[in-house]
DNA sequence: CTAATGACAAACT
DNA sequence: CAGTTTGCCATTA
């Protein structure tokens, strides 16, 4: 079903997807962190938009991507509201009131962890 | 082509 | 310090 996507957009998606796929088990990241790793050019909203289309791609752990507040802002876009939280808890991440606990501790910043030499 | 929207974030009041 | 406003960039109407 990938026909409306132009080459230029696909490149942006793959770049975001690669980062999301590289998120370690039990870790999470934010849209801004990914945008920052891309050079803060696209903007955090574009990362969220990439996640929106990620549903048509397999192997994209979009549940590991949340906003900077640690809230599961995108849970509503999952098949079920509990799908995202359940997936995160399955990795040992504690969630309460749709918010990730100890977000600062499990936060995975590609700009630092995945930092290029 | 202009206007509005969005799984966000930073700046301003 | 908390609430409000603007900026980002692409898609949709």
PDB file of C-alpha atoms (C1' of nucleotides) in Angstrom:
ATOM      1  CA  UNK A   1       0.000   0.000   0.000  1.00  0.00           C
ATOM      2  CA  UNK A   2       3.018   2.222  -0.214  1.00  0.00           C
ATOM      3  CA  UNK A   3       2.287   4.219  -3.297  1.00  0.00           C
ATOM      4  CA  UNK A   4       1.566   7.705  -2.121  1.00  0.00           C
ATOM      5  CA  UNK A   5       4.940   7.990  -0.493  1.00  0.00           C
ATOM      6  CA  UNK A   6       7.584   9.779  -2.479  1.00  0.00           C
ATOM      7  CA  UNK A   7      11.231   8.832  -2.307  1.00  0.00           C
ATOM      8  CA  UNK A   8      12.060  11.884  -0.260  1.00  0.00           C
ATOM      9  CA  UNK A   9       9.446  11.109   2.366  1.00  0.00           C
ATOM     10  CA  UNK A  10      10.392   7.464   2.512  1.00  0.00           C
ATOM     11  CA  UNK A  11      13.932   8.478   3.348  1.00  0.00           C
ATOM     12  CA  UNK A  12      12.701  10.487   6.313  1.00  0.00           C
ATOM     13  CA  UNK A  13      10.545   7.621   7.526  1.00  0.00           C
ATOM     14  CA  UNK A  14      13.313   5.095   7.346  1.00  0.00           C
ATOM     15  CA  UNK A  15      15.602   7.386   9.253  1.00  0.00           C
ATOM     16  CA  UNK A  16      13.090   7.725  12.066  1.00  0.00           C
ATOM     17  CA  UNK A  17      12.226   4.045  11.969  1.00  0.00           C
ATOM     18  CA  UNK A  18      15.863   3.052  12.218  1.00  0.00           C
ATOM     19  CA  UNK A  19      16.227   5.061  15.393  1.00  0.00           C
ATOM     20  CA  UNK A  20      13.010   3.687  16.890  1.00  0.00           C
ATOM     21  CA  UNK A  21      14.102   0.154  16.084  1.00  0.00           C
ATOM     22  CA  UNK A  22      17.435   0.798  17.756  1.00  0.00           C
ATOM     23  CA  UNK A  23      15.792   1.699  21.057  1.00  0.00           C
ATOM     24  CA  UNK A  24      17.099  -0.832  23.613  1.00  0.00           C
ATOM     25  CA  UNK A  25      14.734  -3.181  25.410  1.00  0.00           C
ATOM     26  CA  UNK A  26      13.120  -1.503  28.384  1.00  0.00           C
ATOM     27  CA  UNK A  27      14.008   1.970  27.203  1.00  0.00           C
ATOM     28  CA  UNK A  28      11.975   4.812  25.733  1.00  0.00           C
ATOM     29  CA  UNK A  29      12.627   8.024  23.868  1.00  0.00           C
ATOM     30  CA  UNK A  30      10.826  11.191  22.935  1.00  0.00           C
ATOM     31  CA  UNK A  31       9.814  12.733  19.644  1.00  0.00           C
ATOM     32  CA  UNK A  32      12.012  15.743  20.252  1.00  0.00           C
ATOM     33  CA  UNK A  33      15.016  13.525  20.951  1.00  0.00           C
ATOM     34  CA  UNK A  34      14.644  11.866  17.571  1.00  0.00           C
ATOM     35  CA  UNK A  35      14.064  15.207  15.897  1.00  0.00           C
ATOM     36  CA  UNK A  36      17.133  16.536  17.658  1.00  0.00           C
ATOM     37  CA  UNK A  37      19.169  13.593  16.432  1.00  0.00           C
ATOM     38  CA  UNK A  38      17.989  14.371  12.919  1.00  0.00           C
ATOM     39  CA  UNK A  39      19.192  17.909  13.426  1.00  0.00           C
ATOM     40  CA  UNK A  40      15.987  19.493  14.752  1.00  0.00           C
ATOM     41  CA  UNK A  41      15.173  20.220  11.157  1.00  0.00           C
ATOM     42  CA  UNK A  42      12.019  18.245  10.671  1.00  0.00           C
ATOM     43  CA  UNK A  43      10.530  19.152  14.003  1.00  0.00           C
ATOM     44  CA  UNK A  44       9.144  16.902  16.694  1.00  0.00           C
ATOM     45  CA  UNK A  45       5.704  16.844  15.085  1.00  0.00           C
ATOM     46  CA  UNK A  46       7.068  15.216  11.970  1.00  0.00           C
ATOM     47  CA  UNK A  47       8.420  12.371  14.069  1.00  0.00           C
ATOM     48  CA  UNK A  48       4.955  11.852  15.470  1.00  0.00           C
ATOM     49  CA  UNK A  49       3.622  11.889  11.966  1.00  0.00           C
ATOM     50  CA  UNK A  50       6.159   9.234  11.016  1.00  0.00           C
ATOM     51  CA  UNK A  51       4.857   7.143  13.890  1.00  0.00           C
ATOM     52  CA  UNK A  52       1.368   7.581  12.549  1.00  0.00           C
ATOM     53  CA  UNK A  53       2.378   5.963   9.287  1.00  0.00           C
ATOM     54  CA  UNK A  54       4.486   3.391  11.103  1.00  0.00           C
ATOM     55  CA  UNK A  55       1.355   1.319  11.521  1.00  0.00           C
ATOM     56  CA  UNK A  56       1.669   0.271   7.924  1.00  0.00           C
ATOM     57  CA  UNK A  57       5.240  -0.821   8.605  1.00  0.00           C
ATOM     58  CA  UNK A  58       6.058  -3.884  10.681  1.00  0.00           C
ATOM     59  CA  UNK A  59       8.650  -4.005  13.421  1.00  0.00           C
ATOM     60  CA  UNK A  60       8.252  -0.420  14.552  1.00  0.00           C
ATOM     61  CA  UNK A  61       8.100  -0.339  18.373  1.00  0.00           C
ATOM     62  CA  UNK A  62       6.169   2.913  18.397  1.00  0.00           C
ATOM     63  CA  UNK A  63       5.128   2.190  21.974  1.00  0.00           C
ATOM     64  CA  UNK A  64       8.667   3.107  23.026  1.00  0.00           C
ATOM     65  CA  UNK A  65       8.215   6.628  21.705  1.00  0.00           C
ATOM     66  CA  UNK A  66       6.403   9.131  23.890  1.00  0.00           C
ATOM     67  CA  UNK A  67       6.346  12.873  24.347  1.00  0.00           C
ATOM     68  CA  UNK A  68       8.884  14.691  26.506  1.00  0.00           C
ATOM     69  CA  UNK A  69       6.484  14.595  29.465  1.00  0.00           C
ATOM     70  CA  UNK A  70       6.583  10.806  29.447  1.00  0.00           C
ATOM     71  CA  UNK A  71       2.858  10.617  28.736  1.00  0.00           C
ATOM     72  CA  UNK A  72       1.520   8.004  26.377  1.00  0.00           C
ATOM     73  CA  UNK A  73       0.198  10.619  24.015  1.00  0.00           C
ATOM     74  CA  UNK A  74      -0.066   8.137  21.177  1.00  0.00           C
ATOM     75  CA  UNK A  75      -1.816   5.341  23.002  1.00  0.00           C
ATOM     76  CA  UNK A  76      -5.068   6.390  21.435  1.00  0.00           C
ATOM     77  CA  UNK A  77      -3.650   5.587  18.029  1.00  0.00           C
ATOM     78  CA  UNK A  78      -2.939   1.988  18.942  1.00  0.00           C
ATOM     79  CA  UNK A  79      -5.411  -0.824  18.231  1.00  0.00           C
ATOM     80  CA  UNK A  80      -6.459  -0.648  21.867  1.00  0.00           C
ATOM     81  CA  UNK A  81      -5.810   1.965  24.524  1.00  0.00           C
ATOM     82  CA  UNK A  82      -4.105  -0.622  26.720  1.00  0.00           C
ATOM     83  CA  UNK A  83      -1.966  -2.019  23.924  1.00  0.00           C
ATOM     84  CA  UNK A  84       0.747   0.588  24.322  1.00  0.00           C
ATOM     85  CA  UNK A  85       0.851   0.498  28.100  1.00  0.00           C
ATOM     86  CA  UNK A  86       0.815  -3.262  28.151  1.00  0.00           C
ATOM     87  CA  UNK A  87       3.709  -3.415  25.706  1.00  0.00           C
ATOM     88  CA  UNK A  88       5.750  -1.044  27.858  1.00  0.00           C
ATOM     89  CA  UNK A  89       4.969  -2.869  31.082  1.00  0.00           C
ATOM     90  CA  UNK A  90       5.967  -6.079  29.359  1.00  0.00           C
ATOM     91  CA  UNK A  91       9.446  -4.595  29.080  1.00  0.00           C
ATOM     92  CA  UNK A  92       9.618  -3.739  32.754  1.00  0.00           C
ATOM     93  CA  UNK A  93       8.551  -0.113  32.374  1.00  0.00           C
ATOM     94  CA  UNK A  94       6.211   1.091  35.095  1.00  0.00           C
ATOM     95  CA  UNK A  95       3.300   3.186  33.929  1.00  0.00           C
ATOM     96  CA  UNK A  96       0.739   4.978  36.011  1.00  0.00           C
ATOM     97  CA  UNK A  97      -2.047   7.256  34.913  1.00  0.00           C
ATOM     98  CA  UNK A  98      -0.838   6.909  31.309  1.00  0.00           C
ATOM     99  CA  UNK A  99       2.518   8.306  32.356  1.00  0.00           C
ATOM    100  CA  UNK A 100       5.882   6.549  32.360  1.00  0.00           C
ATOM    101  CA  UNK A 101       7.440   6.339  35.825  1.00  0.00           C
ATOM    102  CA  UNK A 102      11.162   7.026  36.208  1.00  0.00           C
ATOM    103  CA  UNK A 103      11.070   8.456  32.719  1.00  0.00           C
ATOM    104  CA  UNK A 104      14.418  10.195  33.179  1.00  0.00           C
ATOM    105  CA  UNK A 105      16.077   6.908  34.104  1.00  0.00           C
ATOM    106  CA  UNK A 106      14.841   4.871  31.168  1.00  0.00           C
ATOM    107  CA  UNK A 107      14.987   7.732  28.729  1.00  0.00           C
ATOM    108  CA  UNK A 108      17.121   6.835  25.727  1.00  0.00           C
ATOM    109  CA  UNK A 109      18.511   9.797  23.858  1.00  0.00           C
ATOM    110  CA  UNK A 110      19.831   8.825  20.395  1.00  0.00           C
ATOM    111  CA  UNK A 111      21.813  12.034  20.306  1.00  0.00           C
ATOM    112  CA  UNK A 112      23.806  10.760  23.307  1.00  0.00           C
ATOM    113  CA  UNK A 113      23.559   6.981  23.395  1.00  0.00           C
ATOM    114  CA  UNK A 114      23.605   6.546  19.660  1.00  0.00           C
ATOM    115  CA  UNK A 115      25.989   9.419  19.292  1.00  0.00           C
ATOM    116  CA  UNK A 116      28.258   9.215  16.308  1.00  0.00           C
ATOM    117  CA  UNK A 117      32.002   9.358  16.983  1.00  0.00           C
TER     118      UNK A 117
ATOM    119  C1'  DC B   1      -2.744  29.069  -3.072  1.00  0.00           C
ATOM    120  C1'  DT B   2      -4.503  29.921   1.739  1.00  0.00           C
ATOM    121  C1'  DA B   3      -6.003  27.989   6.008  1.00  0.00           C
ATOM    122  C1'  DA B   4      -6.298  24.463   9.497  1.00  0.00           C
ATOM    123  C1'  DT B   5      -4.514  20.344  11.903  1.00  0.00           C
ATOM    124  C1'  DG B   6      -1.227  17.358  14.384  1.00  0.00           C
ATOM    125  C1'  DA B   7       1.446  10.651  18.440  1.00  0.00           C
ATOM    126  C1'  DC B   8       5.605  17.829  20.041  1.00  0.00           C
ATOM    127  C1'  DA B   9       8.755  21.249  22.143  1.00  0.00           C
ATOM    128  C1'  DA B  10      10.626  25.489  23.512  1.00  0.00           C
ATOM    129  C1'  DA B  11       9.827  30.259  24.659  1.00  0.00           C
ATOM    130  C1'  DC B  12       7.151  33.723  26.736  1.00  0.00           C
ATOM    131  C1'  DT B  13       3.931  36.055  30.173  1.00  0.00           C
TER     132       DT B  13
ATOM    133  C1'  DC C   1       6.461  28.154  38.816  1.00  0.00           C
ATOM    134  C1'  DA C   2       2.299  27.360  35.890  1.00  0.00           C
ATOM    135  C1'  DG C   3      -0.480  28.394  32.051  1.00  0.00           C
ATOM    136  C1'  DT C   4      -0.501  30.275  27.452  1.00  0.00           C
ATOM    137  C1'  DT C   5       1.461  31.182  22.863  1.00  0.00           C
ATOM    138  C1'  DT C   6       4.379  30.528  18.994  1.00  0.00           C
ATOM    139  C1'  DG C   7       7.377  27.640  15.992  1.00  0.00           C
ATOM    140  C1'  DC C   8       8.368  23.454  13.239  1.00  0.00           C
ATOM    141  C1'  DC C   9       7.134  20.912   8.728  1.00  0.00           C
ATOM    142  C1'  DA C  10       4.248  18.015   6.154  1.00  0.00           C
ATOM    143  C1'  DT C  11      -0.556  16.549   5.066  1.00  0.00           C
ATOM    144  C1'  DT C  12      -5.381  17.503   4.262  1.00  0.00           C
ATOM    145  C1'  DA C  13      -9.449  20.351   3.134  1.00  0.00           C
TER     146       DA C  13
END
